[in-house]
Coordinates of C-alpha atoms and ligand atoms in Angstrom, one line a residue:
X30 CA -7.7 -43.8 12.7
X31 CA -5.6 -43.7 9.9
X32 CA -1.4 -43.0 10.4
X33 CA -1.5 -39.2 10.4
X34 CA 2.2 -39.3 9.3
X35 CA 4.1 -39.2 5.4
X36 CA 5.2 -42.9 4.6
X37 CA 6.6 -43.6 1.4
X38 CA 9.3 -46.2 0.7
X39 CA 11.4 -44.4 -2.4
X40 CA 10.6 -40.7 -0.1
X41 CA 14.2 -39.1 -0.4
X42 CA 13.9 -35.1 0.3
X43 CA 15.6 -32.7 -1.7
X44 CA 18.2 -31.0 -0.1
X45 CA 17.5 -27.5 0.9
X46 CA 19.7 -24.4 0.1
X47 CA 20.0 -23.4 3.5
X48 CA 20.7 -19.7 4.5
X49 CA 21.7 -17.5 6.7
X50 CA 20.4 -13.9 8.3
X51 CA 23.0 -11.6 9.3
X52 CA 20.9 -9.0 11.4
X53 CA 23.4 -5.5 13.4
X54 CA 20.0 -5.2 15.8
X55 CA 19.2 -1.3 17.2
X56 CA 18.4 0.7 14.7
X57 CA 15.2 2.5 14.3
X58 CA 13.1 1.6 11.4
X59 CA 11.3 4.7 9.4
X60 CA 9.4 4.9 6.3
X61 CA 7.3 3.2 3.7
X62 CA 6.4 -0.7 3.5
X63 CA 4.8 -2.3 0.8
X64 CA 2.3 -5.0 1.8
X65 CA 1.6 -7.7 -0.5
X66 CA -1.0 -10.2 -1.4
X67 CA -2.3 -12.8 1.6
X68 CA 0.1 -16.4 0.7
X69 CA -3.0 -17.8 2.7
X70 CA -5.6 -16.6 -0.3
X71 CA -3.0 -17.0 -2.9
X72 CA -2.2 -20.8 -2.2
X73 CA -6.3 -21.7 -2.4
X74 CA -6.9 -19.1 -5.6
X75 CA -4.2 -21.1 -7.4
X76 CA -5.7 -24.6 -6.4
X77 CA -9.6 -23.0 -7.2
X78 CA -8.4 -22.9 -11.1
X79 CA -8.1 -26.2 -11.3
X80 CA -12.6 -26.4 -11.1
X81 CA -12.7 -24.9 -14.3
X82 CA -11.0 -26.0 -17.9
X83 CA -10.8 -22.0 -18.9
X84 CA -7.9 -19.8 -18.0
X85 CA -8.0 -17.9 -14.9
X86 CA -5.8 -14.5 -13.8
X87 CA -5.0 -13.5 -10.7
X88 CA -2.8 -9.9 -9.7
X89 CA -1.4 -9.2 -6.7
X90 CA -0.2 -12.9 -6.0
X91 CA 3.1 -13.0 -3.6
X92 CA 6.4 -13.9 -5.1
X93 CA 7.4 -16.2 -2.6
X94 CA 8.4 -20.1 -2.4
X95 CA 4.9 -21.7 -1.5
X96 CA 3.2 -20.4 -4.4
X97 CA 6.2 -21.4 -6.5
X98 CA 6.0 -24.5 -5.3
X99 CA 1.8 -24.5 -5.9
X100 CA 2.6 -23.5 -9.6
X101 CA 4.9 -26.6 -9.8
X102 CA 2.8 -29.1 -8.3
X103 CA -0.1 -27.4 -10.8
X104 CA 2.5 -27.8 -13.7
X105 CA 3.0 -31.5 -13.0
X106 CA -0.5 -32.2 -12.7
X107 CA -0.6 -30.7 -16.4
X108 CA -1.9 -28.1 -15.9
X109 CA -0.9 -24.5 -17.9
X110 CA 0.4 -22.0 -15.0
X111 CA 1.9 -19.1 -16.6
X112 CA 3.6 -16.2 -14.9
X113 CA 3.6 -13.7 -17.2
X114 CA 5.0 -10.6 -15.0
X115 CA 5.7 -10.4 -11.6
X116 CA 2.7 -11.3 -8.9
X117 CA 0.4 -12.3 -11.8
X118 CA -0.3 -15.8 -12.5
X119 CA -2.4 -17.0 -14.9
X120 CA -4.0 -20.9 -15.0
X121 CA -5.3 -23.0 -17.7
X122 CA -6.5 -26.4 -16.4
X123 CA -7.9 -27.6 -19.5
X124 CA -5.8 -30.8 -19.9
X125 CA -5.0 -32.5 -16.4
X126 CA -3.3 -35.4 -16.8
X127 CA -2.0 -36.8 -13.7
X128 CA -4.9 -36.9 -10.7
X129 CA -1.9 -37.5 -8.3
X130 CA -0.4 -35.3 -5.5
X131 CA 2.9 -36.6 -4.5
X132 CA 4.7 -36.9 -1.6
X133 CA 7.3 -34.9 -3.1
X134 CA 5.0 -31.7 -3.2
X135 CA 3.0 -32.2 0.1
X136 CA 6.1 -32.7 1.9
X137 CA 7.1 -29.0 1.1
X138 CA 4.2 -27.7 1.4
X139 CA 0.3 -28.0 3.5
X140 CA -1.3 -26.5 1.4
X141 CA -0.7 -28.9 -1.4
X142 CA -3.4 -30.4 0.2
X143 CA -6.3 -28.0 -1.0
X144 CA -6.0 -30.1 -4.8
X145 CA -8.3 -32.3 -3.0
X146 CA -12.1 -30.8 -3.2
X147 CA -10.9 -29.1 -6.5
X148 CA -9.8 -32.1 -8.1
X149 CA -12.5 -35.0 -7.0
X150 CA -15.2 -33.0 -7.2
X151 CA -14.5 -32.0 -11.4
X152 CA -12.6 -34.8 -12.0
X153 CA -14.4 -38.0 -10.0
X154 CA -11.2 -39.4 -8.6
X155 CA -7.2 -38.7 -7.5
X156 CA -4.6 -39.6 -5.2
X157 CA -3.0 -37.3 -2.8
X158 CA -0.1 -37.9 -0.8
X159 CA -0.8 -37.0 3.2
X160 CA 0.7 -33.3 3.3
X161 CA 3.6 -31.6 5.9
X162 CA 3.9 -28.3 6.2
X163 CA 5.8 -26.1 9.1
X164 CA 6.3 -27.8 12.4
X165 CA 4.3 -26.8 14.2
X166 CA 2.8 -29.7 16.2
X167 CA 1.0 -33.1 14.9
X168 CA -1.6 -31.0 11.9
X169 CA -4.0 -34.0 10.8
X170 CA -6.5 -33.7 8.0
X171 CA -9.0 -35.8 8.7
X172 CA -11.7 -32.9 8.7
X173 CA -10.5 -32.4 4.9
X174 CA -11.1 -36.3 4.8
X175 CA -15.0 -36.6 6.5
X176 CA -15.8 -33.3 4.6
X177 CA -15.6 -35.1 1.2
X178 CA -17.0 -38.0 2.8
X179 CA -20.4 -36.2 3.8
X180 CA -20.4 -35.2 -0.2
X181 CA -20.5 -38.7 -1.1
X182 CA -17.1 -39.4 -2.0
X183 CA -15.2 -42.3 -1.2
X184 CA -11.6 -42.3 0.6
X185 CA -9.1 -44.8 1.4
X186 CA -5.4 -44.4 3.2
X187 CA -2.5 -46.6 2.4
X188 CA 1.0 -45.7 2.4
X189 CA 0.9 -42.3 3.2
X190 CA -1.6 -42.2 0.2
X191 CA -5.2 -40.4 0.1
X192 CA -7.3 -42.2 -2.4
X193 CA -10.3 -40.3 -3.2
X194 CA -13.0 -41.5 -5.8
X195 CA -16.3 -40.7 -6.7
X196 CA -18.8 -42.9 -8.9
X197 CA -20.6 -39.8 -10.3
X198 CA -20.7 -36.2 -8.6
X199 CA -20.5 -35.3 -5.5
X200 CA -23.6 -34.7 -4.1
X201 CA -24.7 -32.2 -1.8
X202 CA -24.9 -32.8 2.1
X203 CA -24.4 -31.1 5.4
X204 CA -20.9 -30.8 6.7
X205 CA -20.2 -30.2 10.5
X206 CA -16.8 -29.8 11.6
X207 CA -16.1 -30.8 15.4
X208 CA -14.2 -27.2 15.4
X209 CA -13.2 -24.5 12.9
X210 CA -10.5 -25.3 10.3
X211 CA -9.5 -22.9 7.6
X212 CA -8.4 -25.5 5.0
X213 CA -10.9 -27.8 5.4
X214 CA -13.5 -24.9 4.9
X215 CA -12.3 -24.2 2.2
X216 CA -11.9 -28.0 0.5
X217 CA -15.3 -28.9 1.4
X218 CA -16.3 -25.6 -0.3
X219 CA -14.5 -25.9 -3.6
X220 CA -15.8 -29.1 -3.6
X221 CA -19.3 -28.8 -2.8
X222 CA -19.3 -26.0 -5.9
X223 CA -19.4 -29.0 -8.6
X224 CA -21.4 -31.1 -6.5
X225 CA -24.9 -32.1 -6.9
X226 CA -27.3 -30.2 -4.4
X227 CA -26.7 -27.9 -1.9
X228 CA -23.7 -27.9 0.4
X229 CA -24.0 -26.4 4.2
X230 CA -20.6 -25.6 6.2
X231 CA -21.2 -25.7 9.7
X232 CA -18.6 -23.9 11.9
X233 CA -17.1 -22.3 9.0
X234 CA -14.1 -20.3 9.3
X235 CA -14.0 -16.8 9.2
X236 CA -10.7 -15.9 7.8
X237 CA -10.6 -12.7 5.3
X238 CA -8.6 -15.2 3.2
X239 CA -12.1 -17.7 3.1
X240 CA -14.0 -14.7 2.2
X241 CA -11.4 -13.7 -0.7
X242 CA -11.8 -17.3 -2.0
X243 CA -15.4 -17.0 -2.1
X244 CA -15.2 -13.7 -4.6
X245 CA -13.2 -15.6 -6.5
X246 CA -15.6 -18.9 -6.8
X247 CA -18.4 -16.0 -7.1
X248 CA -17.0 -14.4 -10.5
X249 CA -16.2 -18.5 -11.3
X250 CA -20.5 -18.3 -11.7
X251 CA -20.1 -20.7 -8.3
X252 CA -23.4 -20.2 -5.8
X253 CA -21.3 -19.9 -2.8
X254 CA -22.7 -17.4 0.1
X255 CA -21.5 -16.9 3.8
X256 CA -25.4 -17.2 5.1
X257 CA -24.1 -16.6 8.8
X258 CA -20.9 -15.5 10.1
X259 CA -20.0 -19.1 10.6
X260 CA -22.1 -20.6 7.7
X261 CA -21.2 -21.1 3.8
X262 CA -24.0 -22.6 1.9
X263 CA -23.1 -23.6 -1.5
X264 CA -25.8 -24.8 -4.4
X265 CA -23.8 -26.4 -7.1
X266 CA -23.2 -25.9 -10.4
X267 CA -22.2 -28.2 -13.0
X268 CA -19.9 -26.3 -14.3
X269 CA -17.7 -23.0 -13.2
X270 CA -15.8 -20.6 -16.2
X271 CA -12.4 -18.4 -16.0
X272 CA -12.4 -15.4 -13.7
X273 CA -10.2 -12.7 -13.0
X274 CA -9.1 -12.0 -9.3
X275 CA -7.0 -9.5 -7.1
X276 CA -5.1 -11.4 -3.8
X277 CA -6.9 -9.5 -0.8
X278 CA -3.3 -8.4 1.2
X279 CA -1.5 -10.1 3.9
X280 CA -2.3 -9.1 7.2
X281 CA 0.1 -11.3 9.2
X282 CA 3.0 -9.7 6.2
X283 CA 1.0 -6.4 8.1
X284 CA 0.9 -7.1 11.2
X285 CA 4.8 -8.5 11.2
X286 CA 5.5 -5.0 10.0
X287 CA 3.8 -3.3 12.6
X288 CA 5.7 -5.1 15.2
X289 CA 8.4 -4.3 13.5
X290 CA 8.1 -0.7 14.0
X291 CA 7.3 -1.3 17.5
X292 CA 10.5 -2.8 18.8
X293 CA 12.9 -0.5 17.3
X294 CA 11.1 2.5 18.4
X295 CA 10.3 3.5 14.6
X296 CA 7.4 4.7 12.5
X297 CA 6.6 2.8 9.4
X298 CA 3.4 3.6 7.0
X299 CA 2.2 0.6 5.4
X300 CA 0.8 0.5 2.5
X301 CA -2.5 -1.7 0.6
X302 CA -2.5 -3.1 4.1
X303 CA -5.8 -4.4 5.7
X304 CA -6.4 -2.6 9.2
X305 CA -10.2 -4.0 9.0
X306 CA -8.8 -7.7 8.6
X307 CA -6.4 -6.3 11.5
X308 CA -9.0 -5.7 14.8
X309 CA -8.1 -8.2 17.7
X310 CA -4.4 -7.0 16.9
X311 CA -4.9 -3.9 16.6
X312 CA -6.9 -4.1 19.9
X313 CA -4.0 -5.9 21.6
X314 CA -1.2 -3.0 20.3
X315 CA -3.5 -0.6 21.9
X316 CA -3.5 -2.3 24.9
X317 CA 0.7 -2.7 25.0
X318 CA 1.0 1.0 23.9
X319 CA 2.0 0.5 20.3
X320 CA 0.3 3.7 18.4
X321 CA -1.7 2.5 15.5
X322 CA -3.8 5.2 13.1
X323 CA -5.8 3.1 9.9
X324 CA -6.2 4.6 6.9
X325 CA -8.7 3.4 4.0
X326 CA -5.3 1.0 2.8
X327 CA -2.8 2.2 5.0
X328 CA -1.6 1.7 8.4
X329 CA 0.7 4.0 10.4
X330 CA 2.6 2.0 13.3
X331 CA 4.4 4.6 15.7
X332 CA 6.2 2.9 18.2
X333 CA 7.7 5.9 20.2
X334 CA 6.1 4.2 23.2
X335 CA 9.1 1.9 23.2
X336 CA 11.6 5.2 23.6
X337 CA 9.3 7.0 26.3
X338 CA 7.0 5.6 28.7
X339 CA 7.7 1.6 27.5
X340 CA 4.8 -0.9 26.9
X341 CA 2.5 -2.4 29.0
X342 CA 2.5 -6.3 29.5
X343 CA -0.8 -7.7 28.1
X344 CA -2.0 -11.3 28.4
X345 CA -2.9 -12.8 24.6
X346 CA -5.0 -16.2 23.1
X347 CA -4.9 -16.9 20.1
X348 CA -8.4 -17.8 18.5
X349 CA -9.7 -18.5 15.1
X350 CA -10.9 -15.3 13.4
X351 CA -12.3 -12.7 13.9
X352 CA -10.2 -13.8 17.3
X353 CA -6.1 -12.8 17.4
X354 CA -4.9 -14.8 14.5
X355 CA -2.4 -17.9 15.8
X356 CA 0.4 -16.6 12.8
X357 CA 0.7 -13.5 14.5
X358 CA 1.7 -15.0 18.2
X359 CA 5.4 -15.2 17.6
X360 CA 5.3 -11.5 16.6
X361 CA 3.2 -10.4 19.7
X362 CA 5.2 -12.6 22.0
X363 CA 8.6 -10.4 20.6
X364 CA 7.2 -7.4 21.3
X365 CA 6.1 -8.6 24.8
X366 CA 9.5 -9.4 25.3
X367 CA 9.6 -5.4 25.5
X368 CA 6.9 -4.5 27.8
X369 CA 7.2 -3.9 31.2
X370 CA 5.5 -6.5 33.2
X371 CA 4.4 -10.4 33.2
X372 CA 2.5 -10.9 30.0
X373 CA 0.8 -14.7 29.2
X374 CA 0.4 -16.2 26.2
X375 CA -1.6 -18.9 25.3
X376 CA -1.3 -20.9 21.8
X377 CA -4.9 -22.2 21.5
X378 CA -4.4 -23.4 17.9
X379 CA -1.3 -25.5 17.7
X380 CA 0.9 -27.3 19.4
X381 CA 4.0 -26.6 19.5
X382 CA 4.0 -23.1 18.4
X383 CA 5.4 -21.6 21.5
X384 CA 8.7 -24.0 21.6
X385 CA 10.6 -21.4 19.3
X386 CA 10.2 -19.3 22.4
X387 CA 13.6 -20.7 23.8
X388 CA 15.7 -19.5 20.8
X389 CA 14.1 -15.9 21.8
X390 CA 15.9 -16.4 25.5
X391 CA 19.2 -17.6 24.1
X392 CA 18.4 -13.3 23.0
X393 CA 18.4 -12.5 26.6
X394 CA 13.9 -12.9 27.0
X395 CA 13.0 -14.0 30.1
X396 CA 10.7 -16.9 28.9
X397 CA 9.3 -19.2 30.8
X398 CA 7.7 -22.3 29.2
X399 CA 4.2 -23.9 31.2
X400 CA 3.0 -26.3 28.7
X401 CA 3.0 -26.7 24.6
X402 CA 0.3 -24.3 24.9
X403 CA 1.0 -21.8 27.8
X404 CA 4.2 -19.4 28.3
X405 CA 4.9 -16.3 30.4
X406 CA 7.4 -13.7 28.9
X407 CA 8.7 -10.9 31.5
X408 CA 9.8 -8.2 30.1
X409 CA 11.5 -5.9 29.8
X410 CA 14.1 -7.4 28.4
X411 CA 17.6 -6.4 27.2
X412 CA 18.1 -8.9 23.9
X413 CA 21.6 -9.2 22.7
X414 CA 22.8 -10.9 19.1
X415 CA 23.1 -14.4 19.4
X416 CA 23.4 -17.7 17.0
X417 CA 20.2 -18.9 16.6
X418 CA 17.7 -21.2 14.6
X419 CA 15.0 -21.1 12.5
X420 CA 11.7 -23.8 12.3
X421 CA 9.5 -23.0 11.0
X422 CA 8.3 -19.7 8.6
X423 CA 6.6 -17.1 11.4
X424 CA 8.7 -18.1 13.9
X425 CA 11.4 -17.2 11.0
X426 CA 9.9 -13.7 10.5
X427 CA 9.8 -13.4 14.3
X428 CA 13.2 -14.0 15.3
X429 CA 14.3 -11.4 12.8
X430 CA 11.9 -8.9 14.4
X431 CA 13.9 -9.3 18.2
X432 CA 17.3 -9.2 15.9
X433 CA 16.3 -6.1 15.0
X434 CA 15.2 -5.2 18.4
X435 CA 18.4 -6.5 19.8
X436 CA 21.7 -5.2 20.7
X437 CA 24.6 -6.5 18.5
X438 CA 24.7 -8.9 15.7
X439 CA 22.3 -12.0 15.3
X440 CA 22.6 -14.5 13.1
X441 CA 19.9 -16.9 12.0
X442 CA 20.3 -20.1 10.2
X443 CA 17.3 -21.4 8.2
X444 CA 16.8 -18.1 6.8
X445 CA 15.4 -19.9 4.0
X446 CA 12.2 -21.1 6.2
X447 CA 11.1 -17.2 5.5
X448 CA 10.9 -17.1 1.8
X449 CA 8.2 -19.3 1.8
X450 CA 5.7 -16.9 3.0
X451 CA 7.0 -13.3 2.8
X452 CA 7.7 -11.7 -0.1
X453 CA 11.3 -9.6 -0.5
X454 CA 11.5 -9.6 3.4
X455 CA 15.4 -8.1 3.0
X456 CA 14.5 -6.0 0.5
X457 CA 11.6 -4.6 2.3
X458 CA 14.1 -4.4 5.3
X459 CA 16.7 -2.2 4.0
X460 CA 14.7 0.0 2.5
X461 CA 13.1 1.2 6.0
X462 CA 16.6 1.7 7.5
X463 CA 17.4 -2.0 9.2
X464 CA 21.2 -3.8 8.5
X465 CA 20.5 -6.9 7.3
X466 CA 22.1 -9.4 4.6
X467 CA 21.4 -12.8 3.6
X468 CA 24.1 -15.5 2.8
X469 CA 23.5 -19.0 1.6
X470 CA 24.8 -21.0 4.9
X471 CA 28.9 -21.5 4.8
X472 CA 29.6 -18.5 2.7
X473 CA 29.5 -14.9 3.0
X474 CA 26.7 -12.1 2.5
X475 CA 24.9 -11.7 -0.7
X476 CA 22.8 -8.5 0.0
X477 CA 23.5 -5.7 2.5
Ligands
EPU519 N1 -7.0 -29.8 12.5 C1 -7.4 -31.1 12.7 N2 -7.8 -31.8 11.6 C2 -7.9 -31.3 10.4 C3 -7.6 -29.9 10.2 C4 -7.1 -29.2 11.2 O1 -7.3 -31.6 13.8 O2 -8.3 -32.0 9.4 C5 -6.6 -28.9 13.6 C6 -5.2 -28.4 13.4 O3 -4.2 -29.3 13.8 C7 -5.3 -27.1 14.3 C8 -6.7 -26.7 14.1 O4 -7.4 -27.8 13.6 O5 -5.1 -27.5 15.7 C9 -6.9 -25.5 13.2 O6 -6.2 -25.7 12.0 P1 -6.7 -25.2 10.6 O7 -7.2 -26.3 9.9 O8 -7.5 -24.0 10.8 O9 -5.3 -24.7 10.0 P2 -4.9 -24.9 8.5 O10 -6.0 -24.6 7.6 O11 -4.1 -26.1 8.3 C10 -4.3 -22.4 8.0 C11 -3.1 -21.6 7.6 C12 -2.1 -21.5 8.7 C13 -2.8 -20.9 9.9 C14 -4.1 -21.7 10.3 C15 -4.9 -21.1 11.4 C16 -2.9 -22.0 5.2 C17 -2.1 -22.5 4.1 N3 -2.5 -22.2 6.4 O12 -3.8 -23.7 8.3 O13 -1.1 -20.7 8.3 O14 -1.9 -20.9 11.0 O15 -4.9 -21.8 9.1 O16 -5.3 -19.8 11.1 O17 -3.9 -21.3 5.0 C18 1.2 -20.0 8.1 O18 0.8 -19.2 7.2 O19 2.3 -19.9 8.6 C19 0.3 -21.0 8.6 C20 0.7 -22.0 9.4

């Protein structure tokens, strides 16, 4: 199998501006949170544009670092990406120039890896560097690889290098993954809308943020259509125009929130957020205690439970969707840091998701650690400010949600982790009550 690991000779990363979260833990949060759009549907919209030469819009895209660094990877490419106001983007990708991903993108960012199906299937041919991402455990693509295999294409790995060509178009086949993957769902789809033929995905995921791309390819003209709950057929088309397109919301940015609410005791409306995307966590903050009333695009979180009777330890798994969504573990397991009880938690998805568990008990949780997929938490716990470290970007959001649950002052370094996937976090912060500032690492606060 081919080296599932970056490799390139000149490879020198940039250096990060690393920061710091100052976080005065035990106050109750109250009031109004914005939601925004999904970074999960923004990142795929943005690579979608690149099937079609005419300009496409999208509204309600995130202002966070990920789909900065999409726009730049877009730009380099030579593509038009224009940001005319803030969370609308709008892409032109009628002279591409360079059919080359580099190491220099992928390296920031997974996601760089959906330029793939987009970019074969219009264009015959590019090169794409073997993508990072967060840490979280060995994250292969070879299901992204055997996908455009089945449509025809052919691919080659040297040096860290995907080189992808096909003599004429794609053609339509039958593409069975071994399990369900979001991404490569969604590459084999993109591709198989320019392809020749007609294009099954067999298990497909289920992700709101799949079905969001599929509006998107829809008003694109692209014959795209989830035939089943885990089937996308696609008939293809030889060519797909502009479109116009709103990001679907962020339920993990929801769901974050909601937990938010819960460990501080608080009540928090949120707002343009997706309960219906929402229902295995929803189901699981029932089961803990944590008062949750929908709305057609709100959410009200009352977490009074925490202050009265206390939560009730619950056992979670993460699944794929509709199942509880893997990006929302590290939230679940802080609030289960606050229920009363033994409470397992198995990571089905990744590995290595849970080790970010042991900066949680330098806080004072009683975590115990089975395997890289299995961990208890016994709660309750009393968590006190400590020093600790961020890894990746949920685990990021997670260990600001027990500094806020904590007594004393935390303070987390690789704050900047965060920005990649959540837009304004501080901002939205303060304004519902909590005390927390940001600092670039080494020097003092720059908010408050
Ligand atoms: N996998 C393979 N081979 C592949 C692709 C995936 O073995 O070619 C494995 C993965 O290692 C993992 C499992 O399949 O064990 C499922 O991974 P999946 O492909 O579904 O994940 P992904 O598409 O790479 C997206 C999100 C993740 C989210 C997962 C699961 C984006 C940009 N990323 O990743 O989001 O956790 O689906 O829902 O959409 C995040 O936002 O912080 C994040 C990590």
């Amino acid at each position: 199998m081919a080296d599932a690991r970056p490799f390139h000779w000149e490879y020198h990363p940039e250096p990060v501006a690393r920061e710091v979260f100052r976080i005065e833990g035990g106050r109750r949060l109250d009031g109004t949170v914005p939601i925004s759009g999904a970074k999960n549907a923004a990142l795929k919209l943005l690579a979608a544009a690149t099937l079609t030469g005419e300009r496409c819009r999208f509204t309600n895209v995130p202002e966070i670092e990920d789909v900065r660094v999409m726009a730049e990877t877009l730009r380099d490419l030579g593509v038009v990406v224009d940001h005319p106001e803030p969370n609308v983007y709008e892409v032109a990708s009628g002279d591409v120039e360079w059919l080359f991903v580099p190491l220099e993108a992928a390296a920031r960012m997974r996601a760089s890896f959906m330029l793939l199906g987009p970019l074969l299937t219009r264009f015959g041919r590019v090169i794409i560097s073997n993508p990072g991402g967060d840490r979280i455990g060995r994250r292969p693509v070879d299901l992204h690889v055997e996908a455009m295999r089945a449509l025809g294409a052919s691919i080659e790995y040297r040096n860290g290098y995907y080189f992808a060509t096909s003599p004429g178009r794609l053609r339509g086949g039958e593409i069975r993954f071994p399990f369900v993957s979001v991404m490569g769902t969604e590459n084999a789809m993109l591709a198989a809308t320019l392809a020749e033929g007609h294009t099954i995905i067999r298990p497909a995921a289920q992700e709101p943020e799949v079905d969001d791309l599929i509006t998107f390819l829809q008003a694109m003209g692209a014959a795209v259509e989830r035939t089943a709950p885990d089937t996308i057929e696609v008939e293809g088309r030889k060519r797909l125009r502009g479109a116009e397109h709103r990001v679907v919301p962020d339920r993990i940015e929801a769901g974050t929130f909601i937990i938010a609410a819960a460990v501080t005791g608080g009540r928090l409306t949120l707002e343009g957020a997706p309960c219906d995307h929402l229902a295995a966590f929803v189901e699981t903050m029932d089961r803990v205690g944590v008062g949750i009333a929908c709305g057609t695009d709100t959410i009200d979180v009352d977490g009074s439970a925490l202050l009265e009777g206390g939560y009730r330890a619950c056992d979670v798994e993460t699944a794929p969707y509709p199942g509880l969504a893997t990006d929302l573990q590290p939230p679940t397991a802080v609030l289960l840091t606050q229920a009363t009880g033994t409470s397992h938690v198995h990571e089905a998805i990744f590995e290595d998701r849970l080790e970010w568990l042991s900066e949680v008990g330098r806080m004072g949780a009683r975590v115990e650690m089975i395997d890289a997929h299995h961990a208890t938490i016994d709660g309750r716990s009393r968590l006190v400010g400590a020093e600790v470290e961020i890894g990746d970007l949920r685990a990021g959001a997670s260990l600001i949600l027990a500094a806020l649950a904590a007594e004393g002052t935390t303070t987390i370094h690789g704050a900047h982790h965060v920005h990649r996937g959540y837009e304004n976090i501080e901002r939205k912060f303060l304004d519902i009550g909590a005390s927390i500032s940001r600092s670039a690492e080494g020097t003092t606060d720059t908010t408050s």
